[in-house]
PDB file of C-alpha atoms in Angstrom:
ATOM      1  CA  MET T 197      26.913 -16.934  10.527  1.00  0.00           C
ATOM      2  CA  ALA T 198      23.745 -15.090   9.536  1.00  0.00           C
ATOM      3  CA  LYS T 199      20.509 -17.013   9.773  1.00  0.00           C
ATOM      4  CA  LYS T 200      19.044 -17.855   6.387  1.00  0.00           C
ATOM      5  CA  ILE T 201      15.677 -16.214   5.769  1.00  0.00           C
ATOM      6  CA  ASN T 202      13.145 -18.139   3.717  1.00  0.00           C
ATOM      7  CA  LYS T 203      10.076 -15.906   3.918  1.00  0.00           C
ATOM      8  CA  LYS T 204       9.762 -13.204   1.275  1.00  0.00           C
ATOM      9  CA  ILE T 205       7.594 -10.110   0.950  1.00  0.00           C
ATOM     10  CA  LEU T 206       7.251  -8.118  -2.262  1.00  0.00           C
ATOM     11  CA  VAL T 207       6.730  -4.351  -2.110  1.00  0.00           C
ATOM     12  CA  SER T 208       5.476  -2.721  -5.303  1.00  0.00           C
ATOM     13  CA  LEU T 209       6.922   0.767  -5.845  1.00  0.00           C
ATOM     14  CA  ASP T 210       6.169   3.435  -8.446  1.00  0.00           C
ATOM     15  CA  GLN T 211       8.048   6.519  -7.153  1.00  0.00           C
ATOM     16  CA  SER T 212       4.887   7.818  -5.461  1.00  0.00           C
ATOM     17  CA  GLU T 213       4.425   8.776  -1.820  1.00  0.00           C
ATOM     18  CA  PRO T 214       1.727   6.090  -1.320  1.00  0.00           C
ATOM     19  CA  SER T 215       4.169   3.424  -2.471  1.00  0.00           C
ATOM     20  CA  MET T 216       6.803   4.746  -0.062  1.00  0.00           C
ATOM     21  CA  GLU T 217       4.186   4.411   2.683  1.00  0.00           C
ATOM     22  CA  ALA T 218       4.148   0.702   1.833  1.00  0.00           C
ATOM     23  CA  VAL T 219       7.881   0.600   2.569  1.00  0.00           C
ATOM     24  CA  ARG T 220       7.363   2.434   5.865  1.00  0.00           C
ATOM     25  CA  TYR T 221       4.634  -0.027   6.759  1.00  0.00           C
ATOM     26  CA  VAL T 222       6.885  -3.034   6.180  1.00  0.00           C
ATOM     27  CA  ALA T 223       9.608  -1.270   8.165  1.00  0.00           C
ATOM     28  CA  GLY T 224       7.210  -0.760  11.070  1.00  0.00           C
ATOM     29  CA  VAL T 225       5.964  -4.338  11.423  1.00  0.00           C
ATOM     30  CA  PRO T 226       8.539  -6.133  13.606  1.00  0.00           C
ATOM     31  CA  ALA T 227       7.802  -9.571  12.142  1.00  0.00           C
ATOM     32  CA  PHE T 228       8.788  -8.443   8.658  1.00  0.00           C
ATOM     33  CA  ARG T 229      12.373  -8.085   9.853  1.00  0.00           C
ATOM     34  CA  ASN T 230      12.457 -11.871   9.578  1.00  0.00           C
ATOM     35  CA  TYR T 231      11.572 -11.644   5.891  1.00  0.00           C
ATOM     36  CA  GLN T 232      13.605 -11.110   2.763  1.00  0.00           C
ATOM     37  CA  VAL T 233      12.220  -7.849   1.360  1.00  0.00           C
ATOM     38  CA  TYR T 234      12.069  -7.337  -2.395  1.00  0.00           C
ATOM     39  CA  LEU T 235      11.415  -3.791  -3.597  1.00  0.00           C
ATOM     40  CA  LEU T 236      10.046  -3.967  -7.131  1.00  0.00           C
ATOM     41  CA  HIS T 237       9.701  -1.056  -9.531  1.00  0.00           C
ATOM     42  CA  ILE T 238       8.227  -1.713 -12.957  1.00  0.00           C
ATOM     43  CA  PHE T 239       9.966   0.828 -15.157  1.00  0.00           C
ATOM     44  CA  ARG T 240       7.923   2.504 -17.871  1.00  0.00           C
ATOM     45  CA  GLY T 241      10.590   2.872 -20.485  1.00  0.00           C
ATOM     46  CA  VAL T 242      10.237   3.486 -24.180  1.00  0.00           C
ATOM     47  CA  SER T 243       9.546   0.528 -26.442  1.00  0.00           C
ATOM     48  CA  PRO T 244      12.512  -0.778 -28.468  1.00  0.00           C
ATOM     49  CA  GLU T 245      10.499  -0.142 -31.639  1.00  0.00           C
ATOM     50  CA  TYR T 246      10.711   3.595 -30.983  1.00  0.00           C
ATOM     51  CA  TYR T 247      14.493   3.480 -30.933  1.00  0.00           C
ATOM     52  CA  ASP T 248      14.468   1.790 -34.323  1.00  0.00           C
ATOM     53  CA  MET T 249      13.154   5.072 -35.711  1.00  0.00           C
ATOM     54  CA  GLY T 250      16.572   6.590 -35.075  1.00  0.00           C
ATOM     55  CA  SER T 251      17.802   5.003 -38.284  1.00  0.00           C
ATOM     56  CA  HIS T 252      15.383   7.156 -40.285  1.00  0.00           C
ATOM     57  CA  ALA T 253      16.373  10.626 -41.421  1.00  0.00           C
ATOM     58  CA  GLY T 254      14.980  13.402 -39.259  1.00  0.00           C
ATOM     59  CA  TYR T 255      14.352  11.216 -36.203  1.00  0.00           C
ATOM     60  CA  GLU T 256      17.889  11.056 -34.815  1.00  0.00           C
ATOM     61  CA  THR T 257      17.496  14.091 -32.519  1.00  0.00           C
ATOM     62  CA  LYS T 258      14.084  13.027 -31.245  1.00  0.00           C
ATOM     63  CA  VAL T 259      15.301   9.546 -30.394  1.00  0.00           C
ATOM     64  CA  SER T 260      18.369  11.002 -28.684  1.00  0.00           C
ATOM     65  CA  ASP T 261      16.135  13.216 -26.529  1.00  0.00           C
ATOM     66  CA  VAL T 262      13.983  10.260 -25.568  1.00  0.00           C
ATOM     67  CA  LYS T 263      17.035   8.215 -24.608  1.00  0.00           C
ATOM     68  CA  LEU T 264      18.195  11.060 -22.368  1.00  0.00           C
ATOM     69  CA  TRP T 265      14.730  11.289 -20.765  1.00  0.00           C
ATOM     70  CA  GLU T 266      14.688   7.545 -20.151  1.00  0.00           C
ATOM     71  CA  LEU T 267      18.137   7.659 -18.554  1.00  0.00           C
ATOM     72  CA  GLN T 268      17.019  10.477 -16.248  1.00  0.00           C
ATOM     73  CA  GLU T 269      13.870   8.577 -15.274  1.00  0.00           C
ATOM     74  CA  ARG T 270      15.855   5.459 -14.480  1.00  0.00           C
ATOM     75  CA  ARG T 271      18.184   7.478 -12.264  1.00  0.00           C
ATOM     76  CA  LYS T 272      15.146   8.876 -10.442  1.00  0.00           C
ATOM     77  CA  ALA T 273      13.894   5.331  -9.933  1.00  0.00           C
ATOM     78  CA  GLU T 274      17.280   4.245  -8.587  1.00  0.00           C
ATOM     79  CA  LYS T 275      17.293   7.180  -6.141  1.00  0.00           C
ATOM     80  CA  PHE T 276      13.773   6.309  -4.995  1.00  0.00           C
ATOM     81  CA  MET T 277      14.780   2.696  -4.438  1.00  0.00           C
ATOM     82  CA  ALA T 278      17.869   3.740  -2.490  1.00  0.00           C
ATOM     83  CA  ASP T 279      15.695   5.917  -0.249  1.00  0.00           C
ATOM     84  CA  ALA T 280      13.371   2.950   0.301  1.00  0.00           C
ATOM     85  CA  VAL T 281      16.284   0.724   1.297  1.00  0.00           C
ATOM     86  CA  GLY T 282      17.405   3.409   3.735  1.00  0.00           C
ATOM     87  CA  ILE T 283      14.014   3.404   5.462  1.00  0.00           C
ATOM     88  CA  LEU T 284      14.361  -0.324   6.082  1.00  0.00           C
ATOM     89  CA  THR T 285      17.996  -0.430   7.153  1.00  0.00           C
ATOM     90  CA  ARG T 286      17.587   2.482   9.560  1.00  0.00           C
ATOM     91  CA  VAL T 287      15.109   0.471  11.639  1.00  0.00           C
ATOM     92  CA  GLY T 288      17.232  -2.670  11.729  1.00  0.00           C
ATOM     93  CA  PHE T 289      16.721  -4.567   8.482  1.00  0.00           C
ATOM     94  CA  LEU T 290      19.974  -6.041   7.235  1.00  0.00           C
ATOM     95  CA  ALA T 291      21.004  -4.629   3.877  1.00  0.00           C
ATOM     96  CA  SER T 292      21.680  -8.193   2.743  1.00  0.00           C
ATOM     97  CA  ASN T 293      17.999  -8.997   3.332  1.00  0.00           C
ATOM     98  CA  VAL T 294      16.736  -6.172   1.116  1.00  0.00           C
ATOM     99  CA  GLU T 295      16.836  -6.490  -2.659  1.00  0.00           C
ATOM    100  CA  THR T 296      15.878  -3.859  -5.227  1.00  0.00           C
ATOM    101  CA  LEU T 297      14.553  -4.785  -8.631  1.00  0.00           C
ATOM    102  CA  ILE T 298      14.012  -2.247 -11.410  1.00  0.00           C
ATOM    103  CA  GLN T 299      12.346  -4.214 -14.159  1.00  0.00           C
ATOM    104  CA  ASN T 300      11.313  -2.972 -17.573  1.00  0.00           C
ATOM    105  CA  ARG T 301       7.589  -3.199 -18.165  1.00  0.00           C
ATOM    106  CA  GLU T 302       6.626  -6.271 -20.163  1.00  0.00           C
ATOM    107  CA  LYS T 303       2.919  -7.129 -20.010  1.00  0.00           C
ATOM    108  CA  GLY T 304       1.759  -4.187 -17.915  1.00  0.00           C
ATOM    109  CA  ILE T 305       2.551  -2.968 -14.414  1.00  0.00           C
ATOM    110  CA  ALA T 306      -0.041  -5.010 -12.522  1.00  0.00           C
ATOM    111  CA  GLU T 307       0.586  -8.106 -14.614  1.00  0.00           C
ATOM    112  CA  ASP T 308       4.347  -7.855 -14.136  1.00  0.00           C
ATOM    113  CA  VAL T 309       3.986  -7.418 -10.364  1.00  0.00           C
ATOM    114  CA  LEU T 310       1.602 -10.364 -10.278  1.00  0.00           C
ATOM    115  CA  ARG T 311       3.982 -12.625 -12.174  1.00  0.00           C
ATOM    116  CA  LYS T 312       6.782 -11.739  -9.773  1.00  0.00           C
ATOM    117  CA  ALA T 313       4.574 -12.237  -6.710  1.00  0.00           C
ATOM    118  CA  MET T 314       3.691 -15.761  -7.792  1.00  0.00           C
ATOM    119  CA  LYS T 315       7.340 -16.793  -7.531  1.00  0.00           C
ATOM    120  CA  GLY T 316       7.367 -17.871  -3.911  1.00  0.00           C
ATOM    121  CA  PHE T 317       6.363 -14.726  -2.034  1.00  0.00           C
ATOM    122  CA  GLU T 318       4.430 -14.950   1.234  1.00  0.00           C
ATOM    123  CA  ALA T 319       2.890 -11.477   0.976  1.00  0.00           C
ATOM    124  CA  VAL T 320       2.645  -8.362  -1.180  1.00  0.00           C
ATOM    125  CA  ALA T 321       2.448  -4.747   0.004  1.00  0.00           C
ATOM    126  CA  VAL T 322       1.212  -1.924  -2.214  1.00  0.00           C
ATOM    127  CA  GLY T 323       0.160   1.679  -1.635  1.00  0.00           C
ATOM    128  CA  ARG T 324      -3.547   2.455  -1.898  1.00  0.00           C
ATOM    129  CA  LYS T 325      -3.046   5.483  -4.170  1.00  0.00           C
ATOM    130  CA  SER T 326      -6.191   5.991  -6.298  1.00  0.00           C
ATOM    131  CA  MET T 327      -8.420   3.673  -4.314  1.00  0.00           C
ATOM    132  CA  SER T 328     -10.680   6.389  -2.906  1.00  0.00           C
ATOM    133  CA  THR T 329     -13.859   5.316  -4.643  1.00  0.00           C
ATOM    134  CA  LEU T 330     -15.420   2.104  -5.830  1.00  0.00           C
ATOM    135  CA  ARG T 331     -15.176   3.342  -9.408  1.00  0.00           C
ATOM    136  CA  ASN T 332     -11.433   3.869  -9.113  1.00  0.00           C
ATOM    137  CA  ILE T 333     -10.737   0.489  -7.571  1.00  0.00           C
ATOM    138  CA  VAL T 334     -12.811  -1.344 -10.178  1.00  0.00           C
ATOM    139  CA  MET T 335     -11.646   0.619 -13.194  1.00  0.00           C
ATOM    140  CA  GLY T 336      -8.022  -0.302 -13.152  1.00  0.00           C
ATOM    141  CA  SER T 337      -5.697   0.810 -10.356  1.00  0.00           C
ATOM    142  CA  VAL T 338      -2.700  -1.480  -9.977  1.00  0.00           C
ATOM    143  CA  ALA T 339      -3.743  -2.288  -6.423  1.00  0.00           C
ATOM    144  CA  ALA T 340      -7.237  -3.267  -7.553  1.00  0.00           C
ATOM    145  CA  LYS T 341      -5.885  -5.602 -10.203  1.00  0.00           C
ATOM    146  CA  LEU T 342      -3.620  -7.237  -7.647  1.00  0.00           C
ATOM    147  CA  VAL T 343      -6.556  -7.706  -5.265  1.00  0.00           C
ATOM    148  CA  GLU T 344      -8.431  -9.363  -8.101  1.00  0.00           C
ATOM    149  CA  ARG T 345      -5.669 -11.710  -9.164  1.00  0.00           C
ATOM    150  CA  LEU T 346      -3.656 -12.483  -6.022  1.00  0.00           C
ATOM    151  CA  THR T 347      -6.101 -15.010  -4.657  1.00  0.00           C
ATOM    152  CA  GLU T 348      -3.464 -17.210  -2.998  1.00  0.00           C
ATOM    153  CA  ILE T 349      -1.199 -14.598  -1.408  1.00  0.00           C
ATOM    154  CA  PRO T 350      -2.001 -12.082   1.352  1.00  0.00           C
ATOM    155  CA  ILE T 351      -1.955  -8.522   0.050  1.00  0.00           C
ATOM    156  CA  PHE T 352      -1.593  -5.418   2.207  1.00  0.00           C
ATOM    157  CA  LEU T 353      -3.213  -2.265   0.830  1.00  0.00           C
ATOM    158  CA  VAL T 354      -1.250   0.339   2.737  1.00  0.00           C
ATOM    159  CA  GLY T 355      -2.791   3.623   3.818  1.00  0.00           C
ATOM    160  CA  LYS T 356      -0.654   5.412   6.379  1.00  0.00           C
ATOM    161  CA  ALA T 357       2.130   3.470   8.034  1.00  0.00           C
ATOM    162  CA  VAL T 358       1.004   4.194  11.596  1.00  0.00           C
ATOM    163  CA  ASN T 359       0.307   1.889  14.538  1.00  0.00           C
ATOM    164  CA  THR T 360       1.897  -0.997  12.696  1.00  0.00           C
ATOM    165  CA  LYS T 361       1.856  -3.214  15.794  1.00  0.00           C
ATOM    166  CA  ARG T 362      -1.910  -3.042  16.343  1.00  0.00           C
ATOM    167  CA  PHE T 363      -4.213  -5.249  14.272  1.00  0.00           C
ATOM    168  CA  LEU T 364      -7.959  -5.709  14.112  1.00  0.00           C
ATOM    169  CA  ILE T 365      -9.311  -8.993  12.742  1.00  0.00           C
ATOM    170  CA  ALA T 366     -12.768  -8.792  11.190  1.00  0.00           C
ATOM    171  CA  PHE T 367     -13.914 -12.159  12.517  1.00  0.00           C
ATOM    172  CA  ASP T 368     -17.072 -13.866  11.292  1.00  0.00           C
ATOM    173  CA  GLY T 369     -16.521 -17.398  12.583  1.00  0.00           C
ATOM    174  CA  SER T 370     -15.853 -18.879   9.146  1.00  0.00           C
ATOM    175  CA  ASP T 371     -12.943 -21.131   8.257  1.00  0.00           C
ATOM    176  CA  ASN T 372     -11.459 -18.207   6.377  1.00  0.00           C
ATOM    177  CA  SER T 373     -11.512 -15.946   9.415  1.00  0.00           C
ATOM    178  CA  MET T 374      -9.784 -18.708  11.376  1.00  0.00           C
ATOM    179  CA  ARG T 375      -7.109 -18.689   8.666  1.00  0.00           C
ATOM    180  CA  ILE T 376      -6.675 -14.970   9.306  1.00  0.00           C
ATOM    181  CA  VAL T 377      -6.049 -15.815  12.958  1.00  0.00           C
ATOM    182  CA  ASP T 378      -3.506 -18.445  11.925  1.00  0.00           C
ATOM    183  CA  TYR T 379      -1.803 -15.969   9.610  1.00  0.00           C
ATOM    184  CA  LEU T 380      -1.540 -13.295  12.272  1.00  0.00           C
ATOM    185  CA  GLY T 381      -0.233 -15.761  14.825  1.00  0.00           C
ATOM    186  CA  SER T 382       2.311 -17.422  12.560  1.00  0.00           C
ATOM    187  CA  ALA T 383       3.414 -14.636  10.223  1.00  0.00           C
ATOM    188  CA  LEU T 384       3.073 -11.345  12.068  1.00  0.00           C
ATOM    189  CA  GLY T 385       4.694 -12.324  15.321  1.00  0.00           C
ATOM    190  CA  ARG T 386       4.290 -12.145  19.065  1.00  0.00           C
ATOM    191  CA  GLU T 387       4.890  -8.432  19.421  1.00  0.00           C
ATOM    192  CA  SER T 388       1.535  -7.523  17.900  1.00  0.00           C
ATOM    193  CA  LYS T 389      -1.568  -6.418  19.738  1.00  0.00           C
ATOM    194  CA  VAL T 390      -4.819  -7.640  18.262  1.00  0.00           C
ATOM    195  CA  ILE T 391      -8.546  -7.117  18.554  1.00  0.00           C
ATOM    196  CA  LEU T 392     -10.835  -9.955  17.513  1.00  0.00           C
ATOM    197  CA  LEU T 393     -14.011  -8.192  16.453  1.00  0.00           C
ATOM    198  CA  HIS T 394     -17.357  -9.677  15.505  1.00  0.00           C
ATOM    199  CA  VAL T 395     -20.234  -7.420  14.491  1.00  0.00           C
ATOM    200  CA  ILE T 396     -23.888  -8.500  14.499  1.00  0.00           C
ATOM    201  CA  ARG T 397     -26.360  -6.422  12.529  1.00  0.00           C
ATOM    202  CA  GLY T 398     -30.041  -6.004  13.234  1.00  0.00           C
ATOM    203  CA  SER T 399     -32.317  -5.354  16.179  1.00  0.00           C
ATOM    204  CA  ASP T 400     -34.324  -8.558  16.631  1.00  0.00           C
ATOM    205  CA  LYS T 401     -33.529  -9.806  20.135  1.00  0.00           C
ATOM    206  CA  GLU T 402     -33.868 -13.492  19.317  1.00  0.00           C
ATOM    207  CA  HIS T 403     -31.607 -13.140  16.299  1.00  0.00           C
ATOM    208  CA  LEU T 404     -29.015 -11.202  18.281  1.00  0.00           C
ATOM    209  CA  LYS T 405     -29.006 -13.765  21.079  1.00  0.00           C
ATOM    210  CA  ALA T 406     -28.714 -16.714  18.688  1.00  0.00           C
ATOM    211  CA  ALA T 407     -25.886 -15.022  16.813  1.00  0.00           C
ATOM    212  CA  GLU T 408     -24.083 -14.249  20.063  1.00  0.00           C
ATOM    213  CA  ASN T 409     -24.421 -17.850  21.243  1.00  0.00           C
ATOM    214  CA  PHE T 410     -22.984 -19.043  17.935  1.00  0.00           C
ATOM    215  CA  ILE T 411     -19.995 -16.720  17.740  1.00  0.00           C
ATOM    216  CA  THR T 412     -18.883 -16.560  21.393  1.00  0.00           C
ATOM    217  CA  PRO T 413     -17.202 -19.995  21.533  1.00  0.00           C
ATOM    218  CA  LEU T 414     -15.574 -19.384  18.150  1.00  0.00           C
ATOM    219  CA  LEU T 415     -14.095 -16.121  19.388  1.00  0.00           C
ATOM    220  CA  GLY T 416     -12.762 -18.074  22.352  1.00  0.00           C
ATOM    221  CA  GLN T 417     -11.168 -20.616  20.031  1.00  0.00           C
ATOM    222  CA  ALA T 418      -9.563 -17.846  18.006  1.00  0.00           C
ATOM    223  CA  ARG T 419      -8.150 -16.246  21.132  1.00  0.00           C
ATOM    224  CA  THR T 420      -6.748 -19.586  22.284  1.00  0.00           C
ATOM    225  CA  LYS T 421      -5.073 -20.063  18.903  1.00  0.00           C
ATOM    226  CA  LEU T 422      -3.255 -16.754  19.220  1.00  0.00           C
ATOM    227  CA  VAL T 423      -2.050 -17.628  22.713  1.00  0.00           C
ATOM    228  CA  GLU T 424      -0.803 -20.979  21.415  1.00  0.00           C
ATOM    229  CA  TYR T 425       1.189 -19.124  18.764  1.00  0.00           C
ATOM    230  CA  GLY T 426       2.974 -17.349  21.592  1.00  0.00           C
ATOM    231  CA  MET T 427       1.073 -14.087  21.739  1.00  0.00           C
ATOM    232  CA  PRO T 428       0.710 -12.779  25.314  1.00  0.00           C
ATOM    233  CA  SER T 429      -2.895 -13.042  26.455  1.00  0.00           C
ATOM    234  CA  GLU T 430      -2.869  -9.411  27.582  1.00  0.00           C
ATOM    235  CA  ASN T 431      -2.207  -8.403  23.956  1.00  0.00           C
ATOM    236  CA  ILE T 432      -5.478  -9.953  22.772  1.00  0.00           C
ATOM    237  CA  SER T 433      -8.886  -8.321  23.106  1.00  0.00           C
ATOM    238  CA  VAL T 434     -12.218  -9.842  22.089  1.00  0.00           C
ATOM    239  CA  ASN T 435     -15.007  -7.454  21.102  1.00  0.00           C
ATOM    240  CA  LEU T 436     -18.576  -8.388  20.216  1.00  0.00           C
ATOM    241  CA  ILE T 437     -20.792  -5.554  18.998  1.00  0.00           C
ATOM    242  CA  LYS T 438     -24.511  -6.081  18.423  1.00  0.00           C
ATOM    243  CA  GLY T 439     -27.422  -4.187  16.964  1.00  0.00           C
ATOM    244  CA  VAL T 440     -25.673  -1.993  14.403  1.00  0.00           C
ATOM    245  CA  SER T 441     -26.754  -1.212  10.855  1.00  0.00           C
ATOM    246  CA  SER T 442     -23.365  -1.469   9.138  1.00  0.00           C
ATOM    247  CA  ARG T 443     -20.797  -4.168   9.781  1.00  0.00           C
ATOM    248  CA  SER T 444     -18.121  -2.573   7.615  1.00  0.00           C
ATOM    249  CA  GLY T 445     -18.651   0.878   9.106  1.00  0.00           C
ATOM    250  CA  THR T 446     -18.448  -0.533  12.621  1.00  0.00           C
ATOM    251  CA  ILE T 447     -15.275  -2.468  11.812  1.00  0.00           C
ATOM    252  CA  VAL T 448     -13.514   0.648  10.537  1.00  0.00           C
ATOM    253  CA  SER T 449     -14.828   2.771  13.400  1.00  0.00           C
ATOM    254  CA  GLU T 450     -13.599   0.286  16.019  1.00  0.00           C
ATOM    255  CA  ALA T 451     -10.193   0.127  14.365  1.00  0.00           C
ATOM    256  CA  GLY T 452      -9.966   3.893  14.689  1.00  0.00           C
ATOM    257  CA  VAL T 453     -11.159   3.976  18.293  1.00  0.00           C
ATOM    258  CA  HIS T 454      -8.568   1.385  19.309  1.00  0.00           C
ATOM    259  CA  HIS T 455      -5.766   2.903  17.204  1.00  0.00           C
ATOM    260  CA  CYS T 456      -5.347  -0.168  15.012  1.00  0.00           C
ATOM    261  CA  GLY T 457      -3.278   0.631  11.952  1.00  0.00           C
ATOM    262  CA  THR T 458      -4.204  -2.586  10.154  1.00  0.00           C
ATOM    263  CA  ILE T 459      -7.529  -4.309   9.554  1.00  0.00           C
ATOM    264  CA  LEU T 460      -7.317  -7.936   8.465  1.00  0.00           C
ATOM    265  CA  VAL T 461     -10.193  -9.237   6.354  1.00  0.00           C
ATOM    266  CA  GLY T 462     -10.826 -12.373   4.316  1.00  0.00           C
ATOM    267  CA  ARG T 463     -12.048 -13.144   0.851  1.00  0.00           C
ATOM    268  CA  ARG T 464     -14.610 -15.749   1.975  1.00  0.00           C
ATOM    269  CA  GLY T 465     -13.422 -18.060  -0.764  1.00  0.00           C
ATOM    270  CA  LEU T 466     -13.833 -15.435  -3.458  1.00  0.00           C
ATOM    271  CA  SER T 467     -12.791 -16.685  -6.866  1.00  0.00           C
ATOM    272  CA  LYS T 468     -14.467 -14.002  -8.975  1.00  0.00           C
ATOM    273  CA  VAL T 469     -13.659 -10.323  -8.818  1.00  0.00           C
ATOM    274  CA  GLN T 470     -17.360  -9.498  -9.137  1.00  0.00           C
ATOM    275  CA  GLU T 471     -18.042 -11.194  -5.804  1.00  0.00           C
ATOM    276  CA  PHE T 472     -15.482  -8.993  -4.085  1.00  0.00           C
ATOM    277  CA  PHE T 473     -16.391  -5.678  -5.661  1.00  0.00           C
ATOM    278  CA  MET T 474     -20.168  -5.971  -5.626  1.00  0.00           C
ATOM    279  CA  GLY T 475     -20.772  -5.385  -1.953  1.00  0.00           C
ATOM    280  CA  SER T 476     -18.883  -7.765   0.323  1.00  0.00           C
ATOM    281  CA  VAL T 477     -17.995  -6.552   3.811  1.00  0.00           C
ATOM    282  CA  SER T 478     -14.300  -6.859   2.941  1.00  0.00           C
ATOM    283  CA  ASN T 479     -14.659  -4.586  -0.071  1.00  0.00           C
ATOM    284  CA  LYS T 480     -16.589  -2.000   1.925  1.00  0.00           C
ATOM    285  CA  VAL T 481     -13.875  -2.039   4.586  1.00  0.00           C
ATOM    286  CA  VAL T 482     -11.275  -1.370   1.874  1.00  0.00           C
ATOM    287  CA  GLN T 483     -13.287   1.623   0.701  1.00  0.00           C
ATOM    288  CA  LEU T 484     -13.957   3.076   4.155  1.00  0.00           C
ATOM    289  CA  ALA T 485     -10.540   2.541   5.764  1.00  0.00           C
ATOM    290  CA  ARG T 486      -8.786   5.063   3.556  1.00  0.00           C
ATOM    291  CA  ASN T 487      -6.057   6.036   6.009  1.00  0.00           C
ATOM    292  CA  MET T 488      -5.521   2.547   7.386  1.00  0.00           C
ATOM    293  CA  THR T 489      -3.886  -0.546   5.990  1.00  0.00           C
ATOM    294  CA  VAL T 490      -6.167  -3.397   4.992  1.00  0.00           C
ATOM    295  CA  GLY T 491      -4.688  -6.869   4.752  1.00  0.00           C
ATOM    296  CA  ILE T 492      -6.707  -9.258   2.579  1.00  0.00           C
ATOM    297  CA  ILE T 493      -5.882 -12.760   3.745  1.00  0.00           C
ATOM    298  CA  ASN T 494      -6.722 -15.851   1.735  1.00  0.00           C
TER     299      ASN T 494
END
């Protein structure tokens, strides 16, 4: 008898290559094989009001053409979803644990994804797509709106689905960064390799020493937590970097040096989108790590 799976992850798809990268990312993280995967496509069909025009003289042909276009687009969406399922099943996901949902747009794409995500999902994965500049992320990409609104659910902004077993935690010693450690240990499994990284800015020797004395025992506690979750100690590295000018730049650089495909950051209790987009380290990491996946953990 198959083991019942209770954890669920939602993957938002839009027939784009970046959204398919989100599927590849989920396929590449071993722990997600213990999740029920829901592939959601919000279909941009034609409003029912438009079809009502078919009853008016002269509009019958136009409405018929639009119906044909909509049917073709839905078939494209179905093909895209089937390809996404294939990516998952080829690496060992059971077909019974993968569900596809093609849903007509109701309130708007981001709003519809959000409403679905709030129905018992443990995480959401979405392609980064147009998130190359601060202006783009603020001005309305679906991913940006999800970052703004999904304040209770981890969201993975997927770049390239590479090195999916190597994670870097941007650790600042706060309760929130400890929650990131808990999330990695409990949700992402024992097969991962992780770097716990703390970055101290500045050049004042007394400040650097005080900051090091503060963070060192907390890094030790975080490492112990991961071991207690069952992660082999040899899979955990602790890095402390001092005297740099940019924390976010150093975080992204270290992730690249150590071939980490995912950077995990926190919101620091953010409740307002302005607090996230107006200069936090987490936001800057999102902007700089364009070819990596950034997981924002609450």
